[in-house]
Amino acid sequence: GEQVEQRPPHLSVREGDSAVITCTYTDPNSYYFFWYKQEPGASLQLLMKVFSSTEINEGQGFTVLLNKKDKRLSLNLTAAHPGDSAAYFCAAGTGGYKVVFGSGTRLLVSP
Amino acid sequence: NAGVIQTPRHKVTGKGQEATLWCEPISGHSAVFWYRQTIVQGLEFLTYFRNQAPIDDSGMPKERFSAQMPNQSHSTLKIQSTQPQDSAVYLCASSFPNERLFFGHGTKLSVL
């Protein structure tokens, strides 16, 4: 079945720096993906849903890139700020209901 | 829409006791998921239901863990004879097919 590897597990950057989190997946049939953000003590909140038809997805302060050839999904925070400090999870779906999550990245943005 | 509701928010049990966690999915959602979250293991899939039927319980520890969905408005996760390694945040989520999962705030289980 699908496996999703997420790197790095921990990331520390300074305010204004970029932060990049990458997920690689194994199932070539995966065609939709999610990024979730989990702030301390809170539940997972959707950042973005992307489909395999779109390789570049722009969000508010971030970009999600999908490389189907390499089966790689990345979240790029362009100018991180302390409010971005949280855990981030990617997920991949092949249709239906079940999605497979990555193991998460804990991002710390220091002033 | 109150979102996915999980109760209790915190539960403390003694080793060997039983713990029952409750989840009320978003009305109309056809799938309900249970995940376990720890610092070490991250987000682990446990089980999910579609239209109340159990579909995939491949993540459930075979002993002591069971999940049910007796009606469309709630699901339970029961852990018998709890052990310290069961301590985690248990997350419930619900969704439509191919759509995002809406997560509850979780139940933090502490087994002493």
PDB file of C-alpha atoms in Angstrom, chain B residues 22-82:
ATOM      1  CA  TRP B  22     -16.254   9.012  21.896  1.00  0.00           C
ATOM      2  CA  CYS B  23     -16.526  10.763  18.595  1.00  0.00           C
ATOM      3  CA  GLU B  24     -19.414  12.595  16.988  1.00  0.00           C
ATOM      4  CA  PRO B  25     -18.677  13.161  13.294  1.00  0.00           C
ATOM      5  CA  ILE B  26     -19.931  16.050  11.228  1.00  0.00           C
ATOM      6  CA  SER B  27     -23.501  15.404  10.249  1.00  0.00           C
ATOM      7  CA  GLY B  28     -23.754  13.946   6.764  1.00  0.00           C
ATOM      8  CA  HIS B  29     -20.154  12.817   6.500  1.00  0.00           C
ATOM      9  CA  SER B  30     -19.986   9.232   5.336  1.00  0.00           C
ATOM     10  CA  ALA B  31     -16.578   8.256   6.701  1.00  0.00           C
ATOM     11  CA  VAL B  32     -15.161   8.289  10.211  1.00  0.00           C
ATOM     12  CA  PHE B  33     -11.494   7.753  11.004  1.00  0.00           C
ATOM     13  CA  TRP B  34      -9.516   7.126  14.151  1.00  0.00           C
ATOM     14  CA  TYR B  35      -5.852   8.084  14.460  1.00  0.00           C
ATOM     15  CA  ARG B  36      -3.377   7.932  17.311  1.00  0.00           C
ATOM     16  CA  GLN B  37      -0.802  10.666  17.702  1.00  0.00           C
ATOM     17  CA  THR B  38       2.394  10.490  19.741  1.00  0.00           C
ATOM     18  CA  ILE B  39       5.632  12.423  19.634  1.00  0.00           C
ATOM     19  CA  VAL B  40       7.593   9.314  18.737  1.00  0.00           C
ATOM     20  CA  GLN B  41       5.276   7.651  16.189  1.00  0.00           C
ATOM     21  CA  GLY B  42       3.599  10.711  14.756  1.00  0.00           C
ATOM     22  CA  LEU B  43       0.132  10.246  13.295  1.00  0.00           C
ATOM     23  CA  GLU B  44      -0.849   6.570  13.119  1.00  0.00           C
ATOM     24  CA  PHE B  45      -3.932   5.375  11.290  1.00  0.00           C
ATOM     25  CA  LEU B  46      -6.029   3.028  13.392  1.00  0.00           C
ATOM     26  CA  THR B  47      -9.316   2.334  11.635  1.00  0.00           C
ATOM     27  CA  TYR B  48     -12.120   3.792   9.570  1.00  0.00           C
ATOM     28  CA  PHE B  49     -15.793   3.326   8.876  1.00  0.00           C
ATOM     29  CA  ARG B  50     -17.768   4.080   5.763  1.00  0.00           C
ATOM     30  CA  ASN B  51     -21.490   4.507   6.174  1.00  0.00           C
ATOM     31  CA  GLN B  52     -21.074   2.971   9.630  1.00  0.00           C
ATOM     32  CA  ALA B  53     -19.482  -0.209   8.297  1.00  0.00           C
ATOM     33  CA  PRO B  54     -15.920  -1.045   9.354  1.00  0.00           C
ATOM     34  CA  ILE B  55     -13.738  -0.900   6.253  1.00  0.00           C
ATOM     35  CA  ASP B  56     -10.134  -0.966   7.325  1.00  0.00           C
ATOM     36  CA  ASP B  57      -8.804  -1.685  10.782  1.00  0.00           C
ATOM     37  CA  SER B  58      -5.274  -2.472   9.692  1.00  0.00           C
ATOM     38  CA  GLY B  59      -3.801  -0.002  12.156  1.00  0.00           C
ATOM     39  CA  MET B  60      -5.578  -1.312  15.197  1.00  0.00           C
ATOM     40  CA  PRO B  61      -3.569  -3.309  17.709  1.00  0.00           C
ATOM     41  CA  LYS B  62      -5.199  -6.711  17.499  1.00  0.00           C
ATOM     42  CA  GLU B  63      -5.597  -7.126  21.185  1.00  0.00           C
ATOM     43  CA  ARG B  64      -7.335  -4.735  23.556  1.00  0.00           C
ATOM     44  CA  PHE B  65      -8.427  -2.179  20.914  1.00  0.00           C
ATOM     45  CA  SER B  66     -11.857  -2.143  19.333  1.00  0.00           C
ATOM     46  CA  ALA B  67     -13.923   0.451  17.502  1.00  0.00           C
ATOM     47  CA  GLN B  68     -17.582   0.628  16.752  1.00  0.00           C
ATOM     48  CA  MET B  69     -20.003   2.875  14.972  1.00  0.00           C
ATOM     49  CA  PRO B  70     -23.481   1.905  16.144  1.00  0.00           C
ATOM     50  CA  ASN B  71     -25.163   4.798  14.357  1.00  0.00           C
ATOM     51  CA  GLN B  72     -24.236   7.622  12.008  1.00  0.00           C
ATOM     52  CA  SER B  73     -23.907  10.126  14.809  1.00  0.00           C
ATOM     53  CA  HIS B  74     -21.188   8.561  16.884  1.00  0.00           C
ATOM     54  CA  SER B  75     -18.273   6.199  17.016  1.00  0.00           C
ATOM     55  CA  THR B  76     -16.376   4.777  19.961  1.00  0.00           C
ATOM     56  CA  LEU B  77     -12.852   3.542  20.435  1.00  0.00           C
ATOM     57  CA  LYS B  78     -12.447   1.191  23.350  1.00  0.00           C
ATOM     58  CA  ILE B  79      -9.154   0.174  24.876  1.00  0.00           C
ATOM     59  CA  GLN B  80      -9.242  -2.677  27.322  1.00  0.00           C
ATOM     60  CA  SER B  81      -6.625  -3.226  29.986  1.00  0.00           C
ATOM     61  CA  THR B  82      -4.859   0.036  29.176  1.00  0.00           C
TER      62      THR B  82
END
